[in-house]
GROMACS .gro file of C-alpha atoms in nm:
model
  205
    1UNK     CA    1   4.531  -3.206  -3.305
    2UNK     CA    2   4.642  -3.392  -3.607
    3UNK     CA    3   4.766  -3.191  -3.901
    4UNK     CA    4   4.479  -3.190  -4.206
    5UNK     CA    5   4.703  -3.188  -4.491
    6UNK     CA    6   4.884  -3.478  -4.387
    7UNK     CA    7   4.815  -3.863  -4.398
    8UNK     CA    8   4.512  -4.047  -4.284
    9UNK     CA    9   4.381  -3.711  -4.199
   10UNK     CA   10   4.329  -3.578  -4.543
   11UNK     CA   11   4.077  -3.841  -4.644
   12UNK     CA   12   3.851  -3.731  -4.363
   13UNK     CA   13   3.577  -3.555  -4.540
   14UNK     CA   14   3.356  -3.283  -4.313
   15UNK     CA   15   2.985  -3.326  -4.482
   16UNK     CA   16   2.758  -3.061  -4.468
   17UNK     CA   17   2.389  -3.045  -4.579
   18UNK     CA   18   2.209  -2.744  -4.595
   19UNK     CA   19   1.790  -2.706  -4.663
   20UNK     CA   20   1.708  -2.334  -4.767
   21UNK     CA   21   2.023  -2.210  -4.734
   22UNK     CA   22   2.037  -2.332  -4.369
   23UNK     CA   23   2.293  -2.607  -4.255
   24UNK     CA   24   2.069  -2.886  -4.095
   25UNK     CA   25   2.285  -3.225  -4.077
   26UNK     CA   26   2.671  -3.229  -4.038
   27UNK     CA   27   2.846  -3.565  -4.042
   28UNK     CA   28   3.137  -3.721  -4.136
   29UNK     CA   29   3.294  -3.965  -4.409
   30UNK     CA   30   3.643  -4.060  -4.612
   31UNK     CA   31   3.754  -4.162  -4.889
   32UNK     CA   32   3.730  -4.513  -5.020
   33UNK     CA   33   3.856  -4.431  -5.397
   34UNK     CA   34   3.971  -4.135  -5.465
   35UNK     CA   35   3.665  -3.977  -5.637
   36UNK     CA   36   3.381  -4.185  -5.339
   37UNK     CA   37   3.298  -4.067  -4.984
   38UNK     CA   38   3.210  -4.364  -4.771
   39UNK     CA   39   3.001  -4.266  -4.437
   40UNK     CA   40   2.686  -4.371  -4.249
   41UNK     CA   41   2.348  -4.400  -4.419
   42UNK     CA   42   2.223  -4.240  -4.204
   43UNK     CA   43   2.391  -3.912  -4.264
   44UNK     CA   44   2.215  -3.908  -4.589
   45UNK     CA   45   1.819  -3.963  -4.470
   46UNK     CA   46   1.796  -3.827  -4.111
   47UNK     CA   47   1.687  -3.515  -4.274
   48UNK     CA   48   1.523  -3.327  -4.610
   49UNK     CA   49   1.825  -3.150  -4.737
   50UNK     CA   50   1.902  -2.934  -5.123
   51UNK     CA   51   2.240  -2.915  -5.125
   52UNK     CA   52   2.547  -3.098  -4.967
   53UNK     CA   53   2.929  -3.069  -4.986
   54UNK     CA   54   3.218  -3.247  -4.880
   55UNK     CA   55   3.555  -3.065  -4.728
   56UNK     CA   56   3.836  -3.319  -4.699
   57UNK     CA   57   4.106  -3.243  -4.439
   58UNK     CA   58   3.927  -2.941  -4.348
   59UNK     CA   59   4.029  -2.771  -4.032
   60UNK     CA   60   3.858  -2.368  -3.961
   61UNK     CA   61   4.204  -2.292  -3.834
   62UNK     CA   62   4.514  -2.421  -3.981
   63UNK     CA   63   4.325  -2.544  -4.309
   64UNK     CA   64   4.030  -2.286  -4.356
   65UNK     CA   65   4.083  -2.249  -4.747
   66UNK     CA   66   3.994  -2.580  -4.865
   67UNK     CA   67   3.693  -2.514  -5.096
   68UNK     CA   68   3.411  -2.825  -5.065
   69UNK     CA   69   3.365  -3.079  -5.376
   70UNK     CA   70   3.029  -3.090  -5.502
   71UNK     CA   71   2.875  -3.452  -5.490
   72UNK     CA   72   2.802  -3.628  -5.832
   73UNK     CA   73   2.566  -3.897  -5.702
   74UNK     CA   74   2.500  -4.108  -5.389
   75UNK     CA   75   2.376  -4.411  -5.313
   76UNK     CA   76   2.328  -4.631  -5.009
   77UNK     CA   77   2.244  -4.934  -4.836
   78UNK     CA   78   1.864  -5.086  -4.776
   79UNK     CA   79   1.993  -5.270  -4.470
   80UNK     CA   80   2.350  -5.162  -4.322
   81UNK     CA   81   2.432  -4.781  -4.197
   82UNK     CA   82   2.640  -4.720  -4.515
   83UNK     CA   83   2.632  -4.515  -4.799
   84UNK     CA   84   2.863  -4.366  -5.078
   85UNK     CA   85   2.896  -4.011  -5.253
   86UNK     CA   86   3.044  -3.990  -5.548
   87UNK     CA   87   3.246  -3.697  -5.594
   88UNK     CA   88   3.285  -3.429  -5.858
   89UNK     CA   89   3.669  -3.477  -5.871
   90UNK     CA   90   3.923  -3.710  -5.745
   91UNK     CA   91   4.104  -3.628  -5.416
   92UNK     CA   92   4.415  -3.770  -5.238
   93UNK     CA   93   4.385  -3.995  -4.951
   94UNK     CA   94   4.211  -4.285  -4.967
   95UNK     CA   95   4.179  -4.579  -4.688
   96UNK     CA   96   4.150  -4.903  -4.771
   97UNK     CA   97   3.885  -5.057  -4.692
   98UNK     CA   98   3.793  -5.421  -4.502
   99UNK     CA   99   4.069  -5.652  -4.406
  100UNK     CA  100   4.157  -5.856  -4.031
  101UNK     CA  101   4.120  -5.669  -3.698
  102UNK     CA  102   4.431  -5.533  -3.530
  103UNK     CA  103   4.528  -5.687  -3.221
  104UNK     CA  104   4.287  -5.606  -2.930
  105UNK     CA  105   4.573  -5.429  -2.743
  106UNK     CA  106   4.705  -5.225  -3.051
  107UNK     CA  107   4.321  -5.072  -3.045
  108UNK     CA  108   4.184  -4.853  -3.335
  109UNK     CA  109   4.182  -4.509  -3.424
  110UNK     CA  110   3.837  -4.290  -3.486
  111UNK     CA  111   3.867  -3.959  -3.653
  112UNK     CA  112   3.557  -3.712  -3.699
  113UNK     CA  113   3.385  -3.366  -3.728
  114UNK     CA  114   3.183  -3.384  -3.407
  115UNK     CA  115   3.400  -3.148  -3.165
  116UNK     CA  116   3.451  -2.748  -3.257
  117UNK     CA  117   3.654  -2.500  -3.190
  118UNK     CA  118   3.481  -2.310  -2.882
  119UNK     CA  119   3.328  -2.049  -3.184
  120UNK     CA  120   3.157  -2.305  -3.361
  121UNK     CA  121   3.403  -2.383  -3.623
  122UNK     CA  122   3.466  -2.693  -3.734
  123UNK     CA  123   3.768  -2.928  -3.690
  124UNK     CA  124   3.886  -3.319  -3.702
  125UNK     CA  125   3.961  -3.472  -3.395
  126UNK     CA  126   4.023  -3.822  -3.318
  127UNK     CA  127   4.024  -4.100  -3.022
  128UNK     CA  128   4.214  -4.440  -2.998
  129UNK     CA  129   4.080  -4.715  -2.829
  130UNK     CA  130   4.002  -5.068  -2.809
  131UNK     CA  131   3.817  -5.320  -3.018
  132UNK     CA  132   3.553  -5.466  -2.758
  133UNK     CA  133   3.346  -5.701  -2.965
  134UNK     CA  134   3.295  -5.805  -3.310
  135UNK     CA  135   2.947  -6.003  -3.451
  136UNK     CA  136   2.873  -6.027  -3.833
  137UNK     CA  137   2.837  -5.684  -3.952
  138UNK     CA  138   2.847  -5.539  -3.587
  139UNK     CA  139   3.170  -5.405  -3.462
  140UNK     CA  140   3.199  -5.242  -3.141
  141UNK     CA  141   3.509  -4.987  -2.983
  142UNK     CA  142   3.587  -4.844  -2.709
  143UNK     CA  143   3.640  -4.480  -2.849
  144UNK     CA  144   3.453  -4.183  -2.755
  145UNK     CA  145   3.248  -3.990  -2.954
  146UNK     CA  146   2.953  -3.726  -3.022
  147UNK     CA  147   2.733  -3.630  -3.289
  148UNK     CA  148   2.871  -3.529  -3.590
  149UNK     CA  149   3.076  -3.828  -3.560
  150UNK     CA  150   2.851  -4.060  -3.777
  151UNK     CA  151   3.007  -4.153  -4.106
  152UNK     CA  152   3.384  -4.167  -3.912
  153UNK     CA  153   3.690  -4.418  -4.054
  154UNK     CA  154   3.757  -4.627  -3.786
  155UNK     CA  155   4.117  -4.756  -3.872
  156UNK     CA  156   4.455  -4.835  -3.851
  157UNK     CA  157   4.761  -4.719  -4.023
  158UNK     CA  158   4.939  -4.964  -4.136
  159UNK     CA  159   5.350  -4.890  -4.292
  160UNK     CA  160   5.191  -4.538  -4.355
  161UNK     CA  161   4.862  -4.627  -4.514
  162UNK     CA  162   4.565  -4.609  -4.378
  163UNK     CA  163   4.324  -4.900  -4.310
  164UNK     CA  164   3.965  -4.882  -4.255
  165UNK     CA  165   3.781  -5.172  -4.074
  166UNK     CA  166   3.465  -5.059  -3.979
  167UNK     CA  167   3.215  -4.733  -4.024
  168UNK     CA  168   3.118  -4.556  -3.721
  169UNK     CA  169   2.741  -4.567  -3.678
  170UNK     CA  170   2.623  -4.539  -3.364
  171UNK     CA  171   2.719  -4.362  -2.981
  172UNK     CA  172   2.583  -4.654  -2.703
  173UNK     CA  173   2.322  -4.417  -2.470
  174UNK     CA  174   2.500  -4.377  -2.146
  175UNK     CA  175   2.834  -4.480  -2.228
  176UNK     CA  176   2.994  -4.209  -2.500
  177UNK     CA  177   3.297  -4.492  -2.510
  178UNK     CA  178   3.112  -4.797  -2.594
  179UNK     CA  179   3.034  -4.739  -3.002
  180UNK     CA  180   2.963  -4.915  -3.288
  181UNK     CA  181   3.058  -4.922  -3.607
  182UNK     CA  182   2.974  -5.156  -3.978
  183UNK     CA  183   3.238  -5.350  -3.975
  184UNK     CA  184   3.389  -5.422  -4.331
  185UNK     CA  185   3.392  -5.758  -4.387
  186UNK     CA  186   3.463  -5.908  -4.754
  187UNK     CA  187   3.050  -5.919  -4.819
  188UNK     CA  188   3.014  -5.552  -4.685
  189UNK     CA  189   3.340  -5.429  -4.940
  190UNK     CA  190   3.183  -5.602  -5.200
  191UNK     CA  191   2.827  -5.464  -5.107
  192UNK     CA  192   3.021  -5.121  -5.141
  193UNK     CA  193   3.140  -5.160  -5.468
  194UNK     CA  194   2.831  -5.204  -5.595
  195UNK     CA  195   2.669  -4.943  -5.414
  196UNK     CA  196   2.979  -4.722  -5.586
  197UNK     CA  197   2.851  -4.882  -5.889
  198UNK     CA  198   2.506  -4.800  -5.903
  199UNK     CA  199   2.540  -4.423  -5.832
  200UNK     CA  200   2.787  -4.392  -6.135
  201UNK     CA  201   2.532  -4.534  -6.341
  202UNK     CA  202   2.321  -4.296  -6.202
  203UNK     CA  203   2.429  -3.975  -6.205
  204UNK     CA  204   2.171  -3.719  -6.289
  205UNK     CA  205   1.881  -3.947  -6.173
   0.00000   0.00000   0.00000
């Protein structure tokens, strides 16, 4: 399992959302500046919630003391699976974000909070696989996943940095290995920004 304190696996966030006190969504996202959690729209309006936090390279085992950053403000898309959180203080880690597909045969890499320790507990795991098909905003890989996964970097690491290229959305039904993810183009990393934008203007509202 990768090590959470090191590079790309640092800027994976674990998101939690609690109602009441009780934990009702967990997701996951990363950092796309080093105060802004990028991750699936989804994550944030699936269910009523009161409270959220965000634990970057969190791992229940070999990383249990990181303490969760409180989210500032959050906005997200009206048409794409994306949304942002911004963050209470800056972290370390960031991916870049958008940029040309790797090579179909170098693949991609997914990493996410959807697969616990046999207790419950959470962890980051990952998957490599292949990019099977790109259209407009639509990218699809062939990396498995589960719930919890929604919100996931799908990347590359490229001379040590990571390199986002799309945000993992959705499982296909029947086929855990055939996903799909927004895929950030130049018009969806420019649609970010400005969602980035908006919820610093708005914090508080």
């Amino acid at each position: 399992m990768p090590d959470p304190a090191d590079t790309p696996w640092r800027g994976v966030a674990l998101l939690n959302f609690f109602r009441g006190g009780s934990l009702v969504m967990v997701g996951t996202g990363f950092l796309c500046e080093p105060d802004v959690i990028l991750t699936a729209r989804h994550n944030l309006t699936s269910v009523p919630y009161d409270a959220g936090g965000v634990w970057l390279g969190y791992d229940a085992r070999t990383n249990g003391a990181v303490q969760p950053t409180g989210i500032k403000a959050f906005a997200y898309h009206r048409e794409l699976d994306i949304g942002v959180l911004v963050l209470w203080k800056a972290m370390p880690g960031v991916f870049t974000i958008g940029g040309a597909l790797p090579p179909a045969h170098a693949g991609v890499t997914l990493a996410g909070y959807s697969m616990p320790y046999s207790d419950g507990a959470a962890r980051c795991s990952f998957g490599v696989g292949a990019v099977r098909a790109e259209a407009g905003t639509s990218l699809g890989y062939a990396v498995s996943t589960r719930e919890g996964d929604s919100g996931a970097p799908v990347f590359t690491v490229e001379g040590g940095a990571p390199r986002a290229v799309a945000v993992h959305a959705e499982a296909a039904k029947g086929d855990p290995s055939a996903n799909t993810g927004v895929r950030l183009t130049a018009q969806v990393v420019a649609d970010v920004a400005t969602l980035i934008e908006w919820a610093r203007a708005h914090v508080g509202g």
